[in-house]
Amino acid sequence: ASGASGAGAAAPAEPKVYKVTVWKGSIFQLDDGPLRYPTDPVNRAFLDTLARGWVPEELREVDGAGRAVPVTISLADNREEDASSAEIKKPRFQAFKGGGQTLGRDWTEQAHSTVAAA
């Protein structure tokens, strides 16, 4: 018997879960992020894609095997409320944790010896 459940087949990816809250005037936010206004063409396309029942392009991902990652979108209909009551979470600060490289020559020793000689 053949099938995708062979020893080398990877398990399907866990679904990505997103929350879209729509406010009065079609203002919306994704996962309690910043308010997004429908006057921006990118945001308008996002809303139009959702209205058609499709996953917006920015939420689509593929796993390491090139398969589409499942997406679950929950919609919160707050169209009767003004967006001023929206809770917006600030992004968490993350310090740079990578390595660095020094570019050019270190002039510290030469500067010290020049000052000492003067």
PDB file of C-alpha atoms in Angstrom:
ATOM      1  CA  ALA A   1       0.000   0.000   0.000  1.00  0.00           C
ATOM      2  CA  SER A   2       1.258   3.464  -0.802  1.00  0.00           C
ATOM      3  CA  GLY A   3       0.395   6.748   0.812  1.00  0.00           C
ATOM      4  CA  ALA A   4       1.685   9.919   2.400  1.00  0.00           C
ATOM      5  CA  SER A   5       1.910   8.266   5.814  1.00  0.00           C
ATOM      6  CA  GLY A   6       5.207   6.510   5.076  1.00  0.00           C
ATOM      7  CA  ALA A   7       8.220   6.639   7.372  1.00  0.00           C
ATOM      8  CA  GLY A   8       9.685   9.692   5.610  1.00  0.00           C
ATOM      9  CA  ALA A   9       6.482  11.743   5.595  1.00  0.00           C
ATOM     10  CA  ALA A  10       6.416  14.699   7.961  1.00  0.00           C
ATOM     11  CA  ALA A  11       3.397  15.320  10.142  1.00  0.00           C
ATOM     12  CA  PRO A  12       1.102  18.075   8.919  1.00  0.00           C
ATOM     13  CA  ALA A  13       1.836  21.517  10.363  1.00  0.00           C
ATOM     14  CA  GLU A  14      -0.287  22.804  13.219  1.00  0.00           C
ATOM     15  CA  PRO A  15      -2.798  25.402  12.016  1.00  0.00           C
ATOM     16  CA  LYS A  16      -1.837  29.055  12.444  1.00  0.00           C
ATOM     17  CA  VAL A  17      -4.576  30.888  14.316  1.00  0.00           C
ATOM     18  CA  TYR A  18      -5.336  34.568  13.677  1.00  0.00           C
ATOM     19  CA  LYS A  19      -7.975  36.892  15.063  1.00  0.00           C
ATOM     20  CA  VAL A  20      -9.376  39.666  12.882  1.00  0.00           C
ATOM     21  CA  THR A  21     -11.501  42.295  14.625  1.00  0.00           C
ATOM     22  CA  VAL A  22     -13.598  44.544  12.399  1.00  0.00           C
ATOM     23  CA  TRP A  23     -14.693  47.939  13.756  1.00  0.00           C
ATOM     24  CA  LYS A  24     -17.070  50.646  12.522  1.00  0.00           C
ATOM     25  CA  GLY A  25     -16.039  51.960   9.103  1.00  0.00           C
ATOM     26  CA  SER A  26     -14.311  48.668   8.171  1.00  0.00           C
ATOM     27  CA  ILE A  27     -11.301  49.567  10.301  1.00  0.00           C
ATOM     28  CA  PHE A  28      -9.753  46.305  11.441  1.00  0.00           C
ATOM     29  CA  GLN A  29      -6.900  44.835  13.399  1.00  0.00           C
ATOM     30  CA  LEU A  30      -5.052  41.564  13.167  1.00  0.00           C
ATOM     31  CA  ASP A  31      -4.310  39.843  16.491  1.00  0.00           C
ATOM     32  CA  ASP A  32      -4.744  43.023  18.575  1.00  0.00           C
ATOM     33  CA  GLY A  33      -2.120  44.770  16.451  1.00  0.00           C
ATOM     34  CA  PRO A  34      -2.321  48.322  15.118  1.00  0.00           C
ATOM     35  CA  LEU A  35      -5.536  49.577  13.560  1.00  0.00           C
ATOM     36  CA  ARG A  36      -5.623  49.131   9.795  1.00  0.00           C
ATOM     37  CA  TYR A  37      -7.720  51.412   7.632  1.00  0.00           C
ATOM     38  CA  PRO A  38      -9.546  50.336   4.467  1.00  0.00           C
ATOM     39  CA  THR A  39      -8.314  53.439   2.630  1.00  0.00           C
ATOM     40  CA  ASP A  40      -4.931  51.708   2.210  1.00  0.00           C
ATOM     41  CA  PRO A  41      -5.095  49.460  -0.895  1.00  0.00           C
ATOM     42  CA  VAL A  42      -3.237  46.629   0.909  1.00  0.00           C
ATOM     43  CA  ASN A  43      -5.795  46.663   3.730  1.00  0.00           C
ATOM     44  CA  ARG A  44      -8.682  46.881   1.262  1.00  0.00           C
ATOM     45  CA  ALA A  45      -7.349  43.801  -0.540  1.00  0.00           C
ATOM     46  CA  PHE A  46      -7.044  41.986   2.805  1.00  0.00           C
ATOM     47  CA  LEU A  47     -10.708  42.679   3.613  1.00  0.00           C
ATOM     48  CA  ASP A  48     -11.887  41.809   0.093  1.00  0.00           C
ATOM     49  CA  THR A  49     -10.040  38.486   0.230  1.00  0.00           C
ATOM     50  CA  LEU A  50     -11.614  37.651   3.598  1.00  0.00           C
ATOM     51  CA  ALA A  51     -15.055  38.584   2.277  1.00  0.00           C
ATOM     52  CA  ARG A  52     -14.583  36.022  -0.523  1.00  0.00           C
ATOM     53  CA  GLY A  53     -13.776  33.359   2.088  1.00  0.00           C
ATOM     54  CA  TRP A  54     -10.097  33.107   1.167  1.00  0.00           C
ATOM     55  CA  VAL A  55      -6.977  33.421   3.292  1.00  0.00           C
ATOM     56  CA  PRO A  56      -5.275  36.795   2.704  1.00  0.00           C
ATOM     57  CA  GLU A  57      -1.847  36.559   1.065  1.00  0.00           C
ATOM     58  CA  GLU A  58       0.022  37.905   4.116  1.00  0.00           C
ATOM     59  CA  LEU A  59      -1.304  35.042   6.263  1.00  0.00           C
ATOM     60  CA  ARG A  60      -0.321  32.249   3.867  1.00  0.00           C
ATOM     61  CA  GLU A  61       2.724  30.132   4.705  1.00  0.00           C
ATOM     62  CA  VAL A  62       4.299  26.906   3.539  1.00  0.00           C
ATOM     63  CA  ASP A  63       6.106  24.356   5.679  1.00  0.00           C
ATOM     64  CA  GLY A  64       9.569  22.928   5.038  1.00  0.00           C
ATOM     65  CA  ALA A  65       8.111  20.399   2.591  1.00  0.00           C
ATOM     66  CA  GLY A  66       6.422  23.143   0.542  1.00  0.00           C
ATOM     67  CA  ARG A  67       2.909  22.309   1.751  1.00  0.00           C
ATOM     68  CA  ALA A  68       0.454  25.041   2.703  1.00  0.00           C
ATOM     69  CA  VAL A  69       0.204  25.562   6.465  1.00  0.00           C
ATOM     70  CA  PRO A  70      -3.457  25.392   7.583  1.00  0.00           C
ATOM     71  CA  VAL A  71      -4.904  28.710   8.750  1.00  0.00           C
ATOM     72  CA  THR A  72      -7.776  29.381  11.147  1.00  0.00           C
ATOM     73  CA  ILE A  73      -9.171  32.925  11.189  1.00  0.00           C
ATOM     74  CA  SER A  74     -11.610  33.962  13.879  1.00  0.00           C
ATOM     75  CA  LEU A  75     -13.616  37.080  13.120  1.00  0.00           C
ATOM     76  CA  ALA A  76     -14.813  39.446  15.824  1.00  0.00           C
ATOM     77  CA  ASP A  77     -17.633  41.632  14.528  1.00  0.00           C
ATOM     78  CA  ASN A  78     -17.424  44.977  16.351  1.00  0.00           C
ATOM     79  CA  ARG A  79     -18.863  47.021  13.468  1.00  0.00           C
ATOM     80  CA  GLU A  80     -21.285  48.723  15.855  1.00  0.00           C
ATOM     81  CA  GLU A  81     -18.396  50.016  17.988  1.00  0.00           C
ATOM     82  CA  ASP A  82     -15.887  52.769  17.329  1.00  0.00           C
ATOM     83  CA  ALA A  83     -12.289  51.617  16.915  1.00  0.00           C
ATOM     84  CA  SER A  84     -11.216  53.965  19.709  1.00  0.00           C
ATOM     85  CA  SER A  85     -12.159  51.177  22.149  1.00  0.00           C
ATOM     86  CA  ALA A  86      -9.692  48.774  20.505  1.00  0.00           C
ATOM     87  CA  GLU A  87      -7.009  47.236  22.688  1.00  0.00           C
ATOM     88  CA  ILE A  88      -3.694  47.504  20.913  1.00  0.00           C
ATOM     89  CA  LYS A  89      -0.803  45.458  22.187  1.00  0.00           C
ATOM     90  CA  LYS A  90       2.591  47.061  21.779  1.00  0.00           C
ATOM     91  CA  PRO A  91       5.207  44.819  20.198  1.00  0.00           C
ATOM     92  CA  ARG A  92       7.538  43.267  22.752  1.00  0.00           C
ATOM     93  CA  PHE A  93      11.063  44.654  22.605  1.00  0.00           C
ATOM     94  CA  GLN A  94      13.718  42.112  21.735  1.00  0.00           C
ATOM     95  CA  ALA A  95      17.361  43.074  21.929  1.00  0.00           C
ATOM     96  CA  PHE A  96      19.666  41.994  19.123  1.00  0.00           C
ATOM     97  CA  LYS A  97      21.154  38.631  20.059  1.00  0.00           C
ATOM     98  CA  GLY A  98      23.351  38.034  17.026  1.00  0.00           C
ATOM     99  CA  GLY A  99      27.068  38.352  16.591  1.00  0.00           C
ATOM    100  CA  GLY A 100      28.882  41.263  15.051  1.00  0.00           C
ATOM    101  CA  GLN A 101      31.974  41.954  13.007  1.00  0.00           C
ATOM    102  CA  THR A 102      34.391  44.842  13.375  1.00  0.00           C
ATOM    103  CA  LEU A 103      34.891  46.640  10.091  1.00  0.00           C
ATOM    104  CA  GLY A 104      38.096  48.466   9.303  1.00  0.00           C
ATOM    105  CA  ARG A 105      41.145  48.982  11.479  1.00  0.00           C
ATOM    106  CA  ASP A 106      41.120  49.564  15.242  1.00  0.00           C
ATOM    107  CA  TRP A 107      42.686  52.991  15.675  1.00  0.00           C
ATOM    108  CA  THR A 108      42.508  52.964  19.489  1.00  0.00           C
ATOM    109  CA  GLU A 109      46.171  51.981  20.090  1.00  0.00           C
ATOM    110  CA  GLN A 110      47.498  54.509  17.574  1.00  0.00           C
ATOM    111  CA  ALA A 111      45.321  57.271  19.081  1.00  0.00           C
ATOM    112  CA  HIS A 112      46.624  56.519  22.600  1.00  0.00           C
ATOM    113  CA  SER A 113      50.266  56.537  21.498  1.00  0.00           C
ATOM    114  CA  THR A 114      49.773  59.812  19.576  1.00  0.00           C
ATOM    115  CA  VAL A 115      48.228  61.479  22.647  1.00  0.00           C
ATOM    116  CA  ALA A 116      50.992  60.117  24.917  1.00  0.00           C
ATOM    117  CA  ALA A 117      53.705  61.413  22.570  1.00  0.00           C
ATOM    118  CA  ALA A 118      52.263  64.931  22.504  1.00  0.00           C
TER     119      ALA A 118
END
